[in-house]
Amino acid sequence: MLDESLLDSPEGLAEADHRALLRGTAEAGARVRTAARHAAEAGVGDLKPDGRPRAVLIAGPGAAATQTADLLGTLAGAGSPVTRLVPTGVAPAAGALRWELPGWTGSVDLLLIATPDGTEPGLSLLTEQAYRRGLTVVAVAPAGTPLAESLSGSRGLFVPMATAPYDHDEPLAASAPGVLWALLTPLLALLDRTGLLTASPDALEKVADRLDAVAERCGPAVATYSNAAKTLAAELADALPVVWTEGVSAGPAGRRFAAALAELSGTPAVVAELPEALAAHSALLAGPLAARADPDDFFRDRVEEAPALHARVVLLRDRPLGGLTAAPAARELALTHDTPVSELEPEEGGELETLAELIAVTDFAAVYLALASAPR
């Protein structure tokens, strides 16, 4: 069960945060600036591509690579297809994973590698395969790793991952905020040079500023009643989050939120985009997970008995209330089934800024839920 008193205890949160998740979330803006600097020092800003790649392939382990591919694919749109290469293997361990290039790939395609590890033999083999096929290869990984060595010479461009000293204290969570921004930022700068999306140095600086602003509003020292992330974490205690997104860039933010909830706090969540979510989850809200589904819950022993699991809709939107929107229909469907609704909408800004705000607030919420519900 959620320890709500811990949410308003910065000292208690720090003591419970053995993996420095809160610190990584709060320092996301700084991580973007460092990653952008690493990309510039590696020569990304000086690249002069001969045109857009036919296709962009992304390889890497776990949720970080999946979310990076999702975000880049959404931002790039139809300019070039962005595809994640799904690994195979007998275990989710560095030595067990293997990646294969599709048979159609060639010199007009771009391979991006994003990994917070860099010791995966399968990724080094993939770079060799890409070199033989003539693909351009760009990798973001920790410096001094085997992957960095495999890209030396003319085999590709290597960008050192922006890391912090505390990243090495505990195994990195794939959904940790620092991991996402350290891997994503150099690739945004790269695809800006290819013309697939817009992520100029000024735009990345605005992303960092927006992440800093969210850290000020949602940090551990800010009380729950005025902290959107702590409030959301408290609302999701003993609930099944039903994450509905509206707007193009809100989709990957919602999928990342569901992945972070599962990995960091063990909370299952379902996610879908509006308006299709209304049909996809209508039966779910009308079933045993509806708030009114268990009339005996009123007589439950609040001390000895665990509460019944009920759905709670989390509506993430990246567009203003005006215009064409399914939000009113979403609220009506939820309230018809006595399902509470939590809503998050970013302040105005560019697409990257609003996306960063949605990710940052939900990252904080996932971390607070993980820390306040962890057994002690």
mmCIF file with all atom_site columns, N, CA, C and O in Angstrom, residues 28-41 44 140 159-163 178 180-187 189 204:
data_model
loop_
_atom_site.group_PDB
_atom_site.id
_atom_site.type_symbol
_atom_site.label_atom_id
_atom_site.label_alt_id
_atom_site.label_comp_id
_atom_site.label_asym_id
_atom_site.label_entity_id
_atom_site.label_seq_id
_atom_site.pdbx_PDB_ins_code
_atom_site.Cartn_x
_atom_site.Cartn_y
_atom_site.Cartn_z
_atom_site.occupancy
_atom_site.B_iso_or_equiv
_atom_site.pdbx_formal_charge
_atom_site.auth_seq_id
_atom_site.auth_comp_id
_atom_site.auth_asym_id
_atom_site.auth_atom_id
_atom_site.pdbx_PDB_model_num
ATOM 1   N N  . ALA A 1 28  ? 17.153 15.786 -15.277 1.00 0.00 ? 28  ALA A N  1
ATOM 2   C CA . ALA A 1 28  ? 16.941 15.469 -16.695 1.00 0.00 ? 28  ALA A CA 1
ATOM 3   C C  . ALA A 1 28  ? 17.352 16.622 -17.600 1.00 0.00 ? 28  ALA A C  1
ATOM 4   O O  . ALA A 1 28  ? 17.928 16.421 -18.676 1.00 0.00 ? 28  ALA A O  1
ATOM 5   N N  . GLY A 1 29  ? 17.066 17.853 -17.192 1.00 0.00 ? 29  GLY A N  1
ATOM 6   C CA . GLY A 1 29  ? 17.446 19.006 -17.998 1.00 0.00 ? 29  GLY A CA 1
ATOM 7   C C  . GLY A 1 29  ? 18.953 19.104 -18.165 1.00 0.00 ? 29  GLY A C  1
ATOM 8   O O  . GLY A 1 29  ? 19.456 19.372 -19.264 1.00 0.00 ? 29  GLY A O  1
ATOM 9   N N  . ALA A 1 30  ? 19.682 18.891 -17.072 1.00 0.00 ? 30  ALA A N  1
ATOM 10  C CA . ALA A 1 30  ? 21.146 18.914 -17.147 1.00 0.00 ? 30  ALA A CA 1
ATOM 11  C C  . ALA A 1 30  ? 21.660 17.790 -18.036 1.00 0.00 ? 30  ALA A C  1
ATOM 12  O O  . ALA A 1 30  ? 22.649 17.964 -18.775 1.00 0.00 ? 30  ALA A O  1
ATOM 13  N N  . ARG A 1 31  ? 20.989 16.634 -17.995 1.00 0.00 ? 31  ARG A N  1
ATOM 14  C CA . ARG A 1 31  ? 21.413 15.510 -18.828 1.00 0.00 ? 31  ARG A CA 1
ATOM 15  C C  . ARG A 1 31  ? 21.235 15.852 -20.318 1.00 0.00 ? 31  ARG A C  1
ATOM 16  O O  . ARG A 1 31  ? 22.066 15.483 -21.150 1.00 0.00 ? 31  ARG A O  1
ATOM 17  N N  . VAL A 1 32  ? 20.164 16.552 -20.653 1.00 0.00 ? 32  VAL A N  1
ATOM 18  C CA . VAL A 1 32  ? 19.956 16.967 -22.041 1.00 0.00 ? 32  VAL A CA 1
ATOM 19  C C  . VAL A 1 32  ? 21.082 17.894 -22.489 1.00 0.00 ? 32  VAL A C  1
ATOM 20  O O  . VAL A 1 32  ? 21.629 17.751 -23.596 1.00 0.00 ? 32  VAL A O  1
ATOM 21  N N  . ARG A 1 33  ? 21.453 18.850 -21.644 1.00 0.00 ? 33  ARG A N  1
ATOM 22  C CA . ARG A 1 33  ? 22.519 19.789 -22.022 1.00 0.00 ? 33  ARG A CA 1
ATOM 23  C C  . ARG A 1 33  ? 23.848 19.065 -22.208 1.00 0.00 ? 33  ARG A C  1
ATOM 24  O O  . ARG A 1 33  ? 24.593 19.337 -23.152 1.00 0.00 ? 33  ARG A O  1
ATOM 25  N N  . THR A 1 34  ? 24.162 18.137 -21.300 1.00 0.00 ? 34  THR A N  1
ATOM 26  C CA . THR A 1 34  ? 25.414 17.390 -21.423 1.00 0.00 ? 34  THR A CA 1
ATOM 27  C C  . THR A 1 34  ? 25.416 16.522 -22.671 1.00 0.00 ? 34  THR A C  1
ATOM 28  O O  . THR A 1 34  ? 26.414 16.459 -23.405 1.00 0.00 ? 34  THR A O  1
ATOM 29  N N  . ALA A 1 35  ? 24.295 15.848 -22.933 1.00 0.00 ? 35  ALA A N  1
ATOM 30  C CA . ALA A 1 35  ? 24.202 14.989 -24.116 1.00 0.00 ? 35  ALA A CA 1
ATOM 31  C C  . ALA A 1 35  ? 24.318 15.810 -25.396 1.00 0.00 ? 35  ALA A C  1
ATOM 32  O O  . ALA A 1 35  ? 24.945 15.380 -26.372 1.00 0.00 ? 35  ALA A O  1
ATOM 33  N N  . ALA A 1 36  ? 23.714 16.990 -25.417 1.00 0.00 ? 36  ALA A N  1
ATOM 34  C CA . ALA A 1 36  ? 23.814 17.855 -26.596 1.00 0.00 ? 36  ALA A CA 1
ATOM 35  C C  . ALA A 1 36  ? 25.260 18.299 -26.806 1.00 0.00 ? 36  ALA A C  1
ATOM 36  O O  . ALA A 1 36  ? 25.736 18.379 -27.950 1.00 0.00 ? 36  ALA A O  1
ATOM 37  N N  . ARG A 1 37  ? 25.960 18.573 -25.714 1.00 0.00 ? 37  ARG A N  1
ATOM 38  C CA . ARG A 1 37  ? 27.363 18.961 -25.835 1.00 0.00 ? 37  ARG A CA 1
ATOM 39  C C  . ARG A 1 37  ? 28.219 17.809 -26.360 1.00 0.00 ? 37  ARG A C  1
ATOM 40  O O  . ARG A 1 37  ? 29.084 17.994 -27.214 1.00 0.00 ? 37  ARG A O  1
ATOM 41  N N  . HIS A 1 38  ? 27.952 16.593 -25.868 1.00 0.00 ? 38  HIS A N  1
ATOM 42  C CA . HIS A 1 38  ? 28.680 15.425 -26.360 1.00 0.00 ? 38  HIS A CA 1
ATOM 43  C C  . HIS A 1 38  ? 28.439 15.225 -27.857 1.00 0.00 ? 38  HIS A C  1
ATOM 44  O O  . HIS A 1 38  ? 29.362 14.873 -28.607 1.00 0.00 ? 38  HIS A O  1
ATOM 45  N N  . ALA A 1 39  ? 27.195 15.437 -28.274 1.00 0.00 ? 39  ALA A N  1
ATOM 46  C CA . ALA A 1 39  ? 26.878 15.279 -29.703 1.00 0.00 ? 39  ALA A CA 1
ATOM 47  C C  . ALA A 1 39  ? 27.637 16.310 -30.543 1.00 0.00 ? 39  ALA A C  1
ATOM 48  O O  . ALA A 1 39  ? 28.176 15.990 -31.610 1.00 0.00 ? 39  ALA A O  1
ATOM 49  N N  . ALA A 1 40  ? 27.687 17.549 -30.052 1.00 0.00 ? 40  ALA A N  1
ATOM 50  C CA . ALA A 1 40  ? 28.407 18.593 -30.783 1.00 0.00 ? 40  ALA A CA 1
ATOM 51  C C  . ALA A 1 40  ? 29.898 18.278 -30.847 1.00 0.00 ? 40  ALA A C  1
ATOM 52  O O  . ALA A 1 40  ? 30.535 18.449 -31.904 1.00 0.00 ? 40  ALA A O  1
ATOM 53  N N  . GLU A 1 41  ? 30.465 17.810 -29.734 1.00 0.00 ? 41  GLU A N  1
ATOM 54  C CA . GLU A 1 41  ? 31.894 17.487 -29.701 1.00 0.00 ? 41  GLU A CA 1
ATOM 55  C C  . GLU A 1 41  ? 32.223 16.298 -30.596 1.00 0.00 ? 41  GLU A C  1
ATOM 56  O O  . GLU A 1 41  ? 33.346 16.192 -31.119 1.00 0.00 ? 41  GLU A O  1
ATOM 57  N N  . VAL A 1 44  ? 28.420 15.937 -34.641 1.00 0.00 ? 44  VAL A N  1
ATOM 58  C CA . VAL A 1 44  ? 27.083 15.804 -35.223 1.00 0.00 ? 44  VAL A CA 1
ATOM 59  C C  . VAL A 1 44  ? 26.652 17.090 -35.916 1.00 0.00 ? 44  VAL A C  1
ATOM 60  O O  . VAL A 1 44  ? 26.073 17.068 -37.013 1.00 0.00 ? 44  VAL A O  1
ATOM 61  N N  . VAL A 1 140 ? 25.142 5.661  -29.628 1.00 0.00 ? 140 VAL A N  1
ATOM 62  C CA . VAL A 1 140 ? 25.249 6.384  -28.359 1.00 0.00 ? 140 VAL A CA 1
ATOM 63  C C  . VAL A 1 140 ? 25.365 5.324  -27.274 1.00 0.00 ? 140 VAL A C  1
ATOM 64  O O  . VAL A 1 140 ? 24.473 4.482  -27.110 1.00 0.00 ? 140 VAL A O  1
ATOM 65  N N  . VAL A 1 159 ? 28.977 8.582  -30.226 1.00 0.00 ? 159 VAL A N  1
ATOM 66  C CA . VAL A 1 159 ? 28.719 9.694  -29.308 1.00 0.00 ? 159 VAL A CA 1
ATOM 67  C C  . VAL A 1 159 ? 28.719 9.142  -27.884 1.00 0.00 ? 159 VAL A C  1
ATOM 68  O O  . VAL A 1 159 ? 27.902 8.271  -27.570 1.00 0.00 ? 159 VAL A O  1
ATOM 69  N N  . PRO A 1 160 ? 29.612 9.611  -27.013 1.00 0.00 ? 160 PRO A N  1
ATOM 70  C CA . PRO A 1 160 ? 29.618 9.107  -25.632 1.00 0.00 ? 160 PRO A CA 1
ATOM 71  C C  . PRO A 1 160 ? 28.314 9.453  -24.920 1.00 0.00 ? 160 PRO A C  1
ATOM 72  O O  . PRO A 1 160 ? 27.822 10.581 -25.008 1.00 0.00 ? 160 PRO A O  1
ATOM 73  N N  . MET A 1 161 ? 27.757 8.481  -24.234 1.00 0.00 ? 161 MET A N  1
ATOM 74  C CA . MET A 1 161 ? 26.528 8.708  -23.478 1.00 0.00 ? 161 MET A CA 1
ATOM 75  C C  . MET A 1 161 ? 26.798 9.621  -22.286 1.00 0.00 ? 161 MET A C  1
ATOM 76  O O  . MET A 1 161 ? 27.810 9.486  -21.597 1.00 0.00 ? 161 MET A O  1
ATOM 77  N N  . ALA A 1 162 ? 25.894 10.556 -22.056 1.00 0.00 ? 162 ALA A N  1
ATOM 78  C CA . ALA A 1 162 ? 26.006 11.452 -20.911 1.00 0.00 ? 162 ALA A CA 1
ATOM 79  C C  . ALA A 1 162 ? 25.610 10.689 -19.645 1.00 0.00 ? 162 ALA A C  1
ATOM 80  O O  . ALA A 1 162 ? 24.442 10.351 -19.460 1.00 0.00 ? 162 ALA A O  1
ATOM 81  N N  . THR A 1 163 ? 26.582 10.402 -18.812 1.00 0.00 ? 163 THR A N  1
ATOM 82  C CA . THR A 1 163 ? 26.327 9.648  -17.593 1.00 0.00 ? 163 THR A CA 1
ATOM 83  C C  . THR A 1 163 ? 26.607 10.523 -16.373 1.00 0.00 ? 163 THR A C  1
ATOM 84  O O  . THR A 1 163 ? 27.253 11.571 -16.471 1.00 0.00 ? 163 THR A O  1
ATOM 85  N N  . GLY A 1 178 ? 17.129 9.613  -16.675 1.00 0.00 ? 178 GLY A N  1
ATOM 86  C CA . GLY A 1 178 ? 18.452 9.973  -17.168 1.00 0.00 ? 178 GLY A CA 1
ATOM 87  C C  . GLY A 1 178 ? 18.872 9.141  -18.358 1.00 0.00 ? 178 GLY A C  1
ATOM 88  O O  . GLY A 1 178 ? 19.535 9.638  -19.277 1.00 0.00 ? 178 GLY A O  1
ATOM 89  N N  . LEU A 1 180 ? 16.886 7.737  -20.668 1.00 0.00 ? 180 LEU A N  1
ATOM 90  C CA . LEU A 1 180 ? 16.153 8.148  -21.871 1.00 0.00 ? 180 LEU A CA 1
ATOM 91  C C  . LEU A 1 180 ? 16.770 9.388  -22.507 1.00 0.00 ? 180 LEU A C  1
ATOM 92  O O  . LEU A 1 180 ? 17.069 9.406  -23.702 1.00 0.00 ? 180 LEU A O  1
ATOM 93  N N  . TRP A 1 181 ? 16.961 10.436 -21.721 1.00 0.00 ? 181 TRP A N  1
ATOM 94  C CA . TRP A 1 181 ? 17.423 11.697 -22.302 1.00 0.00 ? 181 TRP A CA 1
ATOM 95  C C  . TRP A 1 181 ? 18.876 11.618 -22.749 1.00 0.00 ? 181 TRP A C  1
ATOM 96  O O  . TRP A 1 181 ? 19.262 12.271 -23.718 1.00 0.00 ? 181 TRP A O  1
ATOM 97  N N  . ALA A 1 182 ? 19.684 10.805 -22.071 1.00 0.00 ? 182 ALA A N  1
ATOM 98  C CA . ALA A 1 182 ? 21.076 10.652 -22.481 1.00 0.00 ? 182 ALA A CA 1
ATOM 99  C C  . ALA A 1 182 ? 21.178 9.960  -23.845 1.00 0.00 ? 182 ALA A C  1
ATOM 100 O O  . ALA A 1 182 ? 22.068 10.275 -24.648 1.00 0.00 ? 182 ALA A O  1
ATOM 101 N N  . LEU A 1 183 ? 20.285 9.022  -24.116 1.00 0.00 ? 183 LEU A N  1
ATOM 102 C CA . LEU A 1 183 ? 20.298 8.313  -25.396 1.00 0.00 ? 183 LEU A CA 1
ATOM 103 C C  . LEU A 1 183 ? 19.564 9.092  -26.483 1.00 0.00 ? 183 LEU A C  1
ATOM 104 O O  . LEU A 1 183 ? 19.983 9.116  -27.642 1.00 0.00 ? 183 LEU A O  1
ATOM 105 N N  . LEU A 1 184 ? 18.465 9.722  -26.109 1.00 0.00 ? 184 LEU A N  1
ATOM 106 C CA . LEU A 1 184 ? 17.598 10.363 -27.093 1.00 0.00 ? 184 LEU A CA 1
ATOM 107 C C  . LEU A 1 184 ? 18.188 11.653 -27.646 1.00 0.00 ? 184 LEU A C  1
ATOM 108 O O  . LEU A 1 184 ? 18.109 11.917 -28.855 1.00 0.00 ? 184 LEU A O  1
ATOM 109 N N  . THR A 1 185 ? 18.782 12.475 -26.794 1.00 0.00 ? 185 THR A N  1
ATOM 110 C CA . THR A 1 185 ? 19.207 13.819 -27.205 1.00 0.00 ? 185 THR A CA 1
ATOM 111 C C  . THR A 1 185 ? 20.187 13.817 -28.377 1.00 0.00 ? 185 THR A C  1
ATOM 112 O O  . THR A 1 185 ? 19.978 14.543 -29.363 1.00 0.00 ? 185 THR A O  1
ATOM 113 N N  . PRO A 1 186 ? 21.287 13.016 -28.347 1.00 0.00 ? 186 PRO A N  1
ATOM 114 C CA . PRO A 1 186 ? 22.187 13.037 -29.511 1.00 0.00 ? 186 PRO A CA 1
ATOM 115 C C  . PRO A 1 186 ? 21.511 12.575 -30.803 1.00 0.00 ? 186 PRO A C  1
ATOM 116 O O  . PRO A 1 186 ? 21.842 13.075 -31.890 1.00 0.00 ? 186 PRO A O  1
ATOM 117 N N  . LEU A 1 187 ? 20.573 11.637 -30.679 1.00 0.00 ? 187 LEU A N  1
ATOM 118 C CA . LEU A 1 187 ? 19.899 11.145 -31.876 1.00 0.00 ? 187 LEU A CA 1
ATOM 119 C C  . LEU A 1 187 ? 18.921 12.184 -32.424 1.00 0.00 ? 187 LEU A C  1
ATOM 120 O O  . LEU A 1 187 ? 18.713 12.272 -33.634 1.00 0.00 ? 187 LEU A O  1
ATOM 121 N N  . ALA A 1 189 ? 19.539 15.401 -32.253 1.00 0.00 ? 189 ALA A N  1
ATOM 122 C CA . ALA A 1 189 ? 20.434 16.332 -32.949 1.00 0.00 ? 189 ALA A CA 1
ATOM 123 C C  . ALA A 1 189 ? 20.856 15.768 -34.304 1.00 0.00 ? 189 ALA A C  1
ATOM 124 O O  . ALA A 1 189 ? 20.947 16.504 -35.301 1.00 0.00 ? 189 ALA A O  1
ATOM 125 N N  . LEU A 1 204 ? 16.651 22.121 -28.341 1.00 0.00 ? 204 LEU A N  1
ATOM 126 C CA . LEU A 1 204 ? 17.087 21.225 -27.264 1.00 0.00 ? 204 LEU A CA 1
ATOM 127 C C  . LEU A 1 204 ? 17.304 22.000 -25.966 1.00 0.00 ? 204 LEU A C  1
ATOM 128 O O  . LEU A 1 204 ? 17.036 21.476 -24.873 1.00 0.00 ? 204 LEU A O  1
#
